[in-house]
Amino acid sequence: MSEAEANAPMPEEARPDERTVQVLRDIASRLRIHSARTTCTASSSHPTSCSSAAEIMSVLFFYTMRYKQSDLENPDNDRFILSKRLSFIDVATGWLGQGLGASCGMAYTGKYFDRYRVFCLLGDGESSEGAVWEALAFAAYYSLDNLVAIFDVNRLGHGGSFPLEHYVEVCQKRCEAFGWNTYVVDGRDVEALCQVFWQAARVKGKPTAVVAKTFKGRGMPNLEDAESWHGKPMSQERADAIIKLIESQIQTNRSLTPQPPIEDSPQVNIKDIKMTIPPAYEVGDMMSTRKACGLALAKLGYSNDRVVVLDSDTKKYTFSEIFKKEHPERFIECFVAEQNMVSVALGCAMRCRTVAFASTFVAYLSRAYDQIRVGAICGINVRLIGSHCGVSVGEDGPTQMALEDLAMFRTLPNCTIFYPSDAVSTEHAVYLAANTKGICYIRTSQPETEVIYSPQDTLRIGQAKVVRYSDKDKVTIIGAGVTLHEALMAADELCRQDISVRIIDLFTIKPLDDTTIISSAKATGGRIITVEDHYPEGGLGEAVCTAVSEEPNIVVHQLAALVMGVPRSGRPGEMLSMFGVSARHIVAALRSMLMQ
């Protein structure tokens, strides 16, 4: 449809009649009453912000959006995201700036896999967040014409007016510069809102932004457009007076029934996904876990056509390009915008319509931690893959060395952390993550390591693997990823000195296999050495210490990347040795422990 056609006046038969217009106004008034009453009772929240958007909400939910009130989880329902700090349908942002990114993920799924539209209401204050503009760029690039972003420009925040105040034309030009079809509207005028939302539905090839000029505290005497009322509840006396005034202005006692959706989305089953064939590796093969992860994702894509993979311009290095080559229609390039990538992944995973994996250098995921923690709070099933962890990144240098990621993910509720040590365990981690609820994090490494598991081996969440043991073991050595292989090399050296040790591969850092750790420690004189390519704080060493903290007579010696000052570049083996987590350091730590 041409721009002229999209901007054409609303035909008479599509316009709301006078009675419907009044009902929409009255619904907005009732929403103001609800906000005044509930925020007063709670002595918290944002009654004036709710009031500025009341007409927008009334028109969206009772005139524009298509959904079944009796079946709010219907996959064909239109979606709504409220990104103005308040909790909203489907996702609770917890903070400003994240809603539009999640809306992009939902809209991408709705456009390319299902058939629904997405509406996102933003505050003007949060448009200062860079993540909003990352999302604007993403939506335009992918032509998300089923996405409508409504900017509630009410001018005021905690500290006074926002930079643009009520200059809605500036906001319009910015949105248009990002490739959005944009309308400016009086946010108090329900007829005008009906018109622009009708026009937005007819725009093809572009997302639509509606810049609505509104007034904070609309309809509330002495509060409307007044500073110093942001985020403040009213006294009971003031609330009662305002409610009485608004009630006197309501002219109808009628509600409106939204139009039902067109129910044509395909049936989706993303439960109990399995790999079609066992891992195609042999013991002794050499492969990095990051490459094995890329191969496993491509393999998983054949098992279920709802597996999608996102990346942030690192696909050549994370090997997600293998998935892109084999399943191009399900690969989402998010470019160098990691915060938005995580938000988009959360949106894609919403309502269990896809199995979303997002991969990048794990050092870059730290800038998206707020988005990740919100996903954990909401219980969204999304899988994050972080490559290039630890000092074993080697030549790529210190900015790529993620040494704090395990600590970051261990703090999240209901988060599962996989740390595979070879290609076979990596493949297990991928398909297990696909079937696990909550946030999953798979930590992959850059160096090539030897395959130690056969295709017939099984790995499970929360179950460590004892990869070497005997009745004569003196010490239990616990590692994961590259440090497991350092532990095995140390064990070979110690064996030549007639010293036997037990080696444990944790596989999952969270949940941790406390039972295997404690029983192995008791079998080896209460002695444990942990070795990790991570800072000492918050990593697997501290996890093991927590696991044995209530057990008497167990001593844990932690070896971790003791990076003093700025780390440098070097070959992976040199870096492990330089920072104290090599086989040589394990042998020395064991000798010291035995001497004590």
XYZ file of C-alpha atoms in Angstrom:
596
model
C 0.000 0.000 0.000
C 1.308 3.458 -0.881
C 1.961 6.129 1.751
C -0.942 8.172 0.390
C -3.298 5.211 0.743
C -2.070 4.504 4.267
C -2.697 8.120 5.249
C -6.153 8.225 3.658
C -9.084 9.239 5.886
C -10.880 6.481 7.711
C -13.939 5.425 5.653
C -17.317 6.120 7.194
C -18.138 2.450 7.712
C -14.927 1.932 9.732
C -15.352 4.999 11.964
C -16.676 4.586 15.499
C -20.140 6.087 15.925
C -20.822 8.768 18.507
C -22.018 6.285 21.107
C -18.890 4.137 20.691
C -16.708 7.228 20.992
C -18.405 8.142 24.263
C -18.039 4.598 25.576
C -14.303 4.736 24.804
C -14.035 8.050 26.668
C -15.870 6.560 29.618
C -13.631 3.490 29.661
C -10.643 5.862 29.826
C -12.300 7.619 32.765
C -12.813 4.305 34.548
C -9.156 3.457 33.981
C -8.232 6.728 35.695
C -10.468 5.828 38.620
C -8.831 2.394 38.890
C -5.340 3.916 38.828
C -6.206 6.506 41.481
C -7.853 3.932 43.726
C -5.230 1.174 43.460
C -2.172 3.413 43.765
C -3.713 5.146 46.777
C -4.399 1.790 48.444
C -0.875 0.579 47.677
C 0.705 3.939 48.649
C 2.931 3.512 45.624
C 3.214 3.651 41.819
C 2.246 6.115 39.107
C -1.337 7.387 38.986
C -0.473 10.439 36.871
C 1.406 8.355 34.286
C -1.539 5.954 34.071
C -3.869 8.876 33.472
C -1.872 10.250 30.545
C -2.302 6.999 28.603
C -5.914 6.186 29.518
C -7.422 7.059 26.118
C -4.655 5.151 24.341
C -5.369 2.054 26.415
C -9.108 2.377 25.938
C -8.864 2.565 22.148
C -6.285 -0.212 21.890
C -8.047 -2.768 24.080
C -11.655 -2.021 23.200
C -11.504 -0.927 19.568
C -8.237 -1.739 17.779
C -6.699 -4.948 19.071
C -8.074 -8.337 18.099
C -8.097 -10.914 20.885
C -10.304 -13.360 22.714
C -11.159 -12.180 26.214
C -12.040 -15.744 27.178
C -8.683 -17.083 25.960
C -5.929 -14.594 26.649
C -3.201 -17.136 25.811
C -4.610 -17.737 22.322
C -1.607 -17.697 19.934
C -3.570 -15.618 17.405
C -4.318 -12.791 19.835
C -2.696 -9.433 19.214
C 0.008 -8.691 21.787
C 0.436 -5.655 24.027
C 3.608 -4.539 25.785
C 3.577 -1.727 28.357
C 7.117 -0.439 28.595
C 6.486 2.501 30.941
C 8.117 0.972 34.044
C 4.815 -0.668 35.029
C 4.509 -4.410 34.700
C 2.866 -5.351 31.437
C 1.234 -8.207 29.673
C 3.701 -11.026 28.813
C 6.864 -9.379 30.172
C 7.657 -7.266 33.234
C 10.515 -5.016 32.232
C 11.471 -3.893 35.724
C 13.037 -0.808 34.192
C 12.584 1.480 31.252
C 13.764 0.912 27.692
C 13.344 -2.845 27.301
C 9.764 -3.183 26.116
C 10.281 -2.228 22.491
C 13.057 -4.794 22.032
C 10.843 -7.565 23.418
C 8.057 -6.287 21.169
C 10.404 -6.636 18.188
C 10.957 -10.302 19.041
C 7.230 -10.890 19.356
C 6.550 -9.005 16.128
C 9.264 -10.933 14.280
C 7.612 -14.184 15.355
C 4.191 -12.812 14.482
C 5.268 -11.712 11.005
C 7.475 -14.591 9.910
C 6.001 -17.579 11.797
C 2.533 -16.706 13.101
C -0.133 -14.093 12.280
C -0.677 -11.407 14.896
C 0.104 -7.760 15.569
C 2.047 -6.201 18.443
C 1.423 -2.889 20.199
C 4.043 -1.374 22.511
C 3.353 1.649 24.717
C 6.466 3.597 25.713
C 7.018 6.624 27.900
C 8.839 9.601 26.451
C 11.424 9.451 29.228
C 12.627 5.986 28.293
C 13.287 7.112 24.719
C 16.612 8.392 26.086
C 17.658 4.753 26.511
C 19.947 3.518 23.752
C 18.182 0.144 23.740
C 15.037 1.858 22.388
C 16.941 3.054 19.333
C 18.558 -0.336 18.831
C 15.025 -1.742 18.704
C 13.826 0.977 16.322
C 16.655 0.125 13.926
C 15.952 -3.618 14.179
C 12.230 -3.252 13.463
C 12.828 -1.099 10.399
C 15.510 -3.436 9.038
C 13.186 -6.444 9.264
C 10.133 -4.519 7.944
C 8.004 -5.348 10.976
C 4.800 -3.808 9.660
C 2.815 -5.711 12.304
C 4.449 -3.620 15.045
C 3.065 -0.329 16.392
C 5.036 1.672 18.969
C 3.067 4.344 20.816
C 5.090 7.100 22.468
C 3.165 8.573 25.400
C 4.701 12.061 25.329
C 3.477 13.494 28.619
C 6.541 15.683 29.154
C 7.280 14.999 32.813
C 9.507 12.679 34.832
C 10.937 12.461 38.332
C 13.165 15.509 38.001
C 10.919 17.736 35.914
C 10.412 17.952 32.185
C 12.210 15.729 29.660
C 14.502 17.296 27.032
C 11.926 17.327 24.224
C 9.024 18.332 26.486
C 5.998 18.471 24.155
C 7.916 18.959 20.894
C 6.313 15.918 19.338
C 7.491 16.894 15.843
C 11.102 16.237 16.893
C 10.186 12.746 18.070
C 8.332 12.233 14.780
C 11.392 13.186 12.727
C 13.630 10.871 14.752
C 11.325 7.910 14.238
C 11.025 8.677 10.527
C 14.824 8.885 10.275
C 14.960 5.328 11.627
C 12.655 4.157 8.855
C 9.331 4.114 10.689
C 5.995 5.228 9.337
C 5.068 7.876 11.927
C 1.911 9.715 13.001
C 1.499 12.542 15.492
C -1.779 12.564 17.362
C -3.542 14.220 20.284
C -3.441 11.393 22.826
C -6.640 12.669 24.484
C -8.729 12.373 21.311
C -10.217 8.876 20.992
C -11.492 9.529 17.456
C -8.019 10.591 16.301
C -6.500 7.529 17.980
C -8.984 5.243 16.220
C -7.975 6.886 12.938
C -4.189 6.448 13.314
C -4.437 2.858 14.522
C -6.695 2.069 11.556
C -4.122 3.656 9.243
C -1.258 1.771 10.900
C -2.952 -1.538 10.130
C -2.808 -0.707 6.416
C 0.886 0.193 6.234
C 3.048 -2.445 4.552
C 6.811 -2.851 4.757
C 7.371 -0.504 7.706
C 6.688 -0.494 11.435
C 4.512 2.362 12.666
C 5.201 4.854 15.440
C 2.367 6.854 16.966
C 3.648 9.940 18.788
C 0.845 10.895 21.152
C 0.873 14.252 22.900
C -0.582 13.615 26.344
C -0.706 15.237 29.762
C 0.393 13.604 32.967
C -2.427 13.504 35.501
C -5.035 14.085 32.763
C -8.472 14.704 34.274
C -7.124 15.244 37.798
C -7.500 18.824 39.068
C -4.246 20.434 40.287
C -2.290 17.356 39.146
C -2.683 17.581 35.360
C 0.611 18.615 33.716
C 1.982 19.530 37.146
C 5.590 18.862 38.111
C 6.621 16.922 41.241
C 3.805 14.376 40.941
C 5.647 11.687 38.999
C 5.572 8.344 40.810
C 3.623 9.660 43.797
C 0.352 8.228 45.096
C -2.397 10.594 46.287
C -3.790 10.970 49.747
C -7.064 9.182 50.356
C -8.899 12.488 50.622
C -7.569 13.771 47.300
C -8.165 10.416 45.584
C -11.768 10.310 46.795
C -12.427 13.836 45.486
C -10.876 13.055 42.090
C -12.769 9.771 41.770
C -16.054 11.542 42.579
C -15.332 14.176 39.908
C -14.443 11.640 37.218
C -17.477 9.499 38.041
C -19.702 12.526 37.476
C -18.340 12.846 33.931
C -19.128 9.264 32.869
C -22.159 9.205 30.570
C -22.568 5.501 29.726
C -22.655 2.209 31.541
C -21.641 0.120 28.568
C -18.514 -1.779 27.643
C -17.185 -2.912 24.279
C -16.220 -6.384 23.127
C -12.965 -6.580 21.165
C -12.954 -8.217 17.773
C -11.756 -11.826 17.823
C -8.537 -12.729 16.006
C -8.345 -14.688 12.806
C -7.323 -18.096 14.135
C -4.936 -19.394 11.511
C -1.618 -19.824 13.333
C -0.055 -23.265 12.947
C -0.048 -25.775 15.778
C 3.317 -25.678 17.540
C 4.997 -28.389 19.610
C 8.326 -27.490 21.176
C 8.293 -30.057 23.973
C 10.683 -32.982 24.319
C 12.910 -32.018 21.391
C 15.494 -34.681 20.625
C 18.459 -34.947 18.306
C 17.674 -37.227 15.387
C 21.024 -39.051 15.545
C 23.751 -39.472 18.228
C 26.829 -37.226 18.244
C 29.107 -37.971 15.290
C 32.389 -37.727 17.184
C 34.958 -40.275 18.284
C 37.074 -40.208 21.402
C 40.308 -38.430 20.566
C 38.852 -36.066 17.942
C 39.865 -32.436 18.334
C 37.273 -29.660 18.215
C 36.497 -26.447 20.072
C 33.261 -26.413 22.023
C 32.202 -23.199 20.246
C 32.310 -24.964 16.863
C 30.602 -28.034 18.297
C 27.873 -25.717 19.567
C 27.304 -24.256 16.095
C 27.078 -27.746 14.612
C 24.698 -28.859 17.368
C 22.392 -25.889 16.747
C 22.202 -26.707 13.040
C 21.444 -30.326 13.915
C 18.763 -29.267 16.385
C 17.191 -27.123 13.670
C 16.314 -30.292 11.760
C 14.619 -31.750 14.834
C 12.161 -28.877 15.243
C 11.207 -26.122 12.814
C 10.616 -23.629 15.628
C 14.279 -23.456 16.674
C 15.593 -19.941 15.972
C 19.112 -18.588 16.475
C 20.079 -14.968 17.021
C 23.573 -13.483 16.839
C 25.166 -10.061 17.162
C 27.579 -9.955 14.209
C 29.794 -12.693 15.706
C 28.403 -15.670 13.764
C 31.760 -16.419 12.123
C 33.380 -16.836 15.541
C 30.506 -18.416 17.476
C 29.867 -20.729 14.495
C 26.183 -19.841 14.476
C 26.827 -19.240 10.775
C 26.469 -23.022 10.371
C 22.861 -22.716 11.512
C 22.354 -19.753 9.202
C 23.656 -21.714 6.223
C 21.326 -24.654 6.860
C 18.286 -22.775 8.211
C 18.528 -19.212 6.844
C 14.838 -18.473 7.383
C 15.278 -19.036 11.141
C 18.484 -17.094 11.699
C 18.102 -13.550 13.080
C 21.075 -11.232 12.706
C 20.878 -8.541 15.394
C 24.157 -6.826 14.508
C 26.240 -5.092 17.207
C 23.358 -4.499 19.610
C 23.575 -7.121 22.331
C 20.989 -5.550 24.631
C 18.428 -5.595 21.859
C 19.467 -9.109 20.816
C 18.593 -10.442 24.273
C 15.311 -8.508 24.327
C 14.405 -9.816 20.872
C 15.222 -13.360 21.986
C 12.936 -12.923 25.011
C 10.172 -11.697 22.726
C 10.660 -14.585 20.298
C 10.409 -17.068 23.164
C 7.240 -15.524 24.563
C 4.232 -17.812 24.896
C 6.417 -20.760 23.847
C 6.092 -20.081 20.116
C 9.795 -20.643 19.387
C 12.898 -22.230 20.922
C 15.230 -19.234 20.917
C 19.033 -19.374 21.208
C 21.100 -16.162 21.230
C 24.870 -16.347 20.794
C 27.710 -13.858 21.017
C 31.032 -13.334 22.786
C 30.122 -13.766 26.429
C 32.035 -10.600 27.365
C 29.402 -8.680 25.399
C 26.522 -10.272 27.302
C 27.571 -8.296 30.382
C 26.141 -5.135 28.789
C 22.796 -6.951 28.434
C 22.626 -8.153 32.035
C 19.569 -6.050 32.837
C 17.669 -7.665 29.981
C 18.835 -11.130 31.074
C 17.751 -10.664 34.686
C 14.326 -9.439 33.575
C 13.978 -12.592 31.482
C 14.814 -14.652 34.562
C 12.309 -12.748 36.701
C 9.589 -13.359 34.109
C 10.452 -17.048 33.796
C 10.977 -16.836 30.042
C 12.592 -19.851 28.391
C 15.551 -18.460 26.472
C 18.987 -19.939 25.817
C 22.124 -17.792 25.787
C 25.418 -19.023 24.354
C 28.603 -17.232 25.335
C 31.838 -18.028 23.535
C 35.390 -16.732 24.063
C 35.444 -17.138 27.832
C 38.449 -16.826 30.100
C 42.134 -16.173 29.487
C 42.202 -19.125 27.058
C 40.801 -16.699 24.482
C 44.511 -16.129 23.964
C 45.466 -13.939 21.034
C 42.108 -12.138 20.875
C 43.143 -10.070 23.858
C 41.823 -8.846 27.208
C 38.641 -7.141 25.995
C 37.339 -10.507 24.781
C 38.219 -12.417 27.974
C 35.034 -13.037 29.929
C 36.164 -13.841 33.455
C 33.055 -12.890 35.415
C 30.231 -14.553 33.447
C 29.686 -17.543 35.742
C 29.214 -15.176 38.668
C 26.757 -13.155 36.609
C 24.593 -16.135 35.689
C 24.873 -17.975 39.028
C 22.995 -15.138 40.732
C 19.944 -15.485 38.487
C 16.928 -17.422 39.797
C 16.033 -20.627 37.932
C 19.052 -20.310 35.654
C 20.785 -23.424 34.321
C 24.500 -23.079 33.519
C 26.148 -25.553 31.159
C 29.934 -25.661 30.864
C 30.728 -28.455 28.396
C 34.274 -29.783 28.077
C 34.190 -31.461 24.674
C 32.128 -31.718 21.479
C 29.900 -34.541 22.738
C 28.986 -32.805 25.990
C 28.373 -29.590 24.035
C 25.815 -31.330 21.848
C 24.120 -32.677 24.962
C 24.095 -29.183 26.465
C 22.353 -27.752 23.393
C 19.474 -30.219 23.264
C 19.093 -30.255 27.054
C 18.879 -26.445 27.024
C 16.213 -26.646 24.321
C 14.029 -28.616 26.742
C 14.788 -26.694 29.934
C 12.593 -24.001 31.455
C 13.990 -20.624 32.459
C 17.228 -18.963 31.414
C 19.923 -21.354 30.146
C 23.528 -20.314 29.643
C 26.005 -22.417 27.658
C 29.646 -21.400 28.167
C 31.812 -22.376 25.206
C 35.566 -22.080 24.732
C 37.787 -21.032 21.869
C 40.658 -23.602 21.956
C 40.304 -27.001 20.350
C 40.080 -29.746 22.958
C 40.045 -33.513 22.788
C 36.753 -35.424 22.695
C 36.623 -37.500 25.889
C 33.061 -38.854 25.722
C 31.728 -41.462 23.326
C 28.495 -40.969 21.353
C 26.856 -43.488 23.710
C 27.650 -41.493 26.866
C 24.770 -39.636 28.481
C 24.993 -36.307 30.268
C 22.276 -34.843 32.448
C 21.547 -31.549 34.116
C 22.857 -31.494 37.668
C 24.882 -34.673 37.222
C 28.667 -34.453 37.121
C 30.833 -37.022 35.344
C 33.687 -38.721 37.183
C 36.051 -39.125 34.256
C 38.967 -40.733 36.133
C 39.030 -42.584 39.437
C 40.572 -45.449 41.410
C 40.520 -46.797 44.940
C 43.896 -45.122 45.583
C 42.923 -41.534 44.700
C 44.552 -38.947 46.982
C 42.771 -35.771 45.814
C 39.625 -34.860 43.860
C 40.285 -32.366 41.073
C 37.236 -30.546 39.717
C 37.202 -28.646 36.435
C 35.095 -27.816 33.404
C 35.784 -26.653 29.877
C 39.453 -26.137 29.092
C 40.545 -26.635 32.688
C 39.207 -30.179 32.718
C 41.787 -31.007 30.066
C 44.479 -29.321 32.134
C 43.362 -31.514 35.047
C 43.646 -34.641 32.889
C 47.169 -33.647 31.811
C 48.056 -33.060 35.457
C 46.644 -36.484 36.334
C 48.857 -38.114 33.680
C 51.919 -36.396 35.127
C 50.988 -37.402 38.675
C 50.346 -40.982 37.579
C 53.938 -41.154 36.372
C 54.890 -40.180 39.928
C 52.627 -42.931 41.320
C 50.030 -40.467 42.629
C 46.403 -41.229 41.759
C 43.781 -38.498 41.579
C 40.058 -38.368 40.881
C 38.848 -36.052 38.097
C 35.325 -34.607 37.973
C 33.759 -32.815 35.021
C 30.938 -30.719 36.463
C 29.071 -30.258 33.128
C 26.522 -27.991 34.834
C 27.681 -25.332 37.280
C 24.078 -24.665 38.269
C 22.505 -26.901 39.430
C 25.603 -28.448 40.944
C 26.015 -32.153 41.657
C 26.649 -31.828 45.395
C 26.316 -35.569 45.970
C 29.117 -36.569 43.605
C 31.375 -33.775 44.870
C 30.936 -34.690 48.545
C 31.223 -38.449 48.055
C 34.366 -38.027 45.958
C 35.896 -35.691 48.515
C 35.266 -38.188 51.301
C 36.842 -40.937 49.194
C 39.990 -38.834 48.664
C 40.788 -37.779 52.215
C 38.598 -34.681 52.165
C 40.863 -32.957 49.650
C 39.487 -30.994 46.658
C 41.235 -28.821 44.096
C 39.066 -26.709 41.809
C 40.508 -25.185 38.657
C 38.685 -22.684 36.465
C 39.265 -20.202 33.670
C 37.360 -17.512 35.535
C 37.950 -14.996 38.285
C 38.018 -16.515 41.803
C 34.855 -14.639 42.743
C 31.567 -16.276 41.825
C 32.879 -19.137 39.712
C 32.855 -22.917 40.014
C 35.344 -22.851 42.885
C 32.992 -20.841 45.063
C 30.096 -23.043 43.943
C 31.988 -26.119 45.144
C 32.887 -24.409 48.417
C 29.208 -23.705 49.005
C 28.332 -27.332 48.260
C 30.720 -28.679 50.909
C 30.359 -25.849 53.432
C 28.370 -27.945 55.905
C 30.592 -31.008 55.570
C 33.340 -31.428 58.176
C 36.919 -32.259 57.255
C 36.757 -31.218 53.591
C 39.343 -28.733 52.360
C 39.023 -26.926 49.021
C 42.000 -25.363 47.283
C 40.844 -22.995 44.534
C 42.856 -22.333 41.400
C 41.404 -19.493 39.340
C 42.578 -16.882 36.860
C 44.441 -14.477 39.104
C 44.609 -11.565 36.705
C 46.523 -8.745 38.344
C 46.105 -5.527 36.403
C 45.249 -5.723 32.718
C 45.551 -9.178 31.102
C 47.555 -9.462 27.908
C 47.335 -11.394 24.687
C 49.116 -14.684 24.095
C 48.616 -18.266 23.049
C 45.915 -20.084 25.033
C 48.343 -22.477 26.725
C 50.657 -19.628 27.635
C 47.787 -17.661 29.106
C 46.561 -20.559 31.248
C 50.082 -20.960 32.583
C 50.622 -17.247 33.091
C 47.467 -16.893 35.181
C 47.815 -20.001 37.300
C 45.328 -22.514 35.915
C 47.520 -24.865 33.901
C 48.407 -28.513 34.513
C 51.689 -27.392 36.054
C 49.859 -25.312 38.659
C 47.471 -28.153 39.439
C 50.398 -30.493 40.123
C 52.025 -27.899 42.380
C 48.783 -27.277 44.289
C 48.286 -31.004 44.811
C 51.799 -31.508 46.128
C 51.311 -28.617 48.540
C 48.008 -30.061 49.721
C 49.479 -33.508 50.302
C 52.400 -32.052 52.259
C 49.961 -30.382 54.616
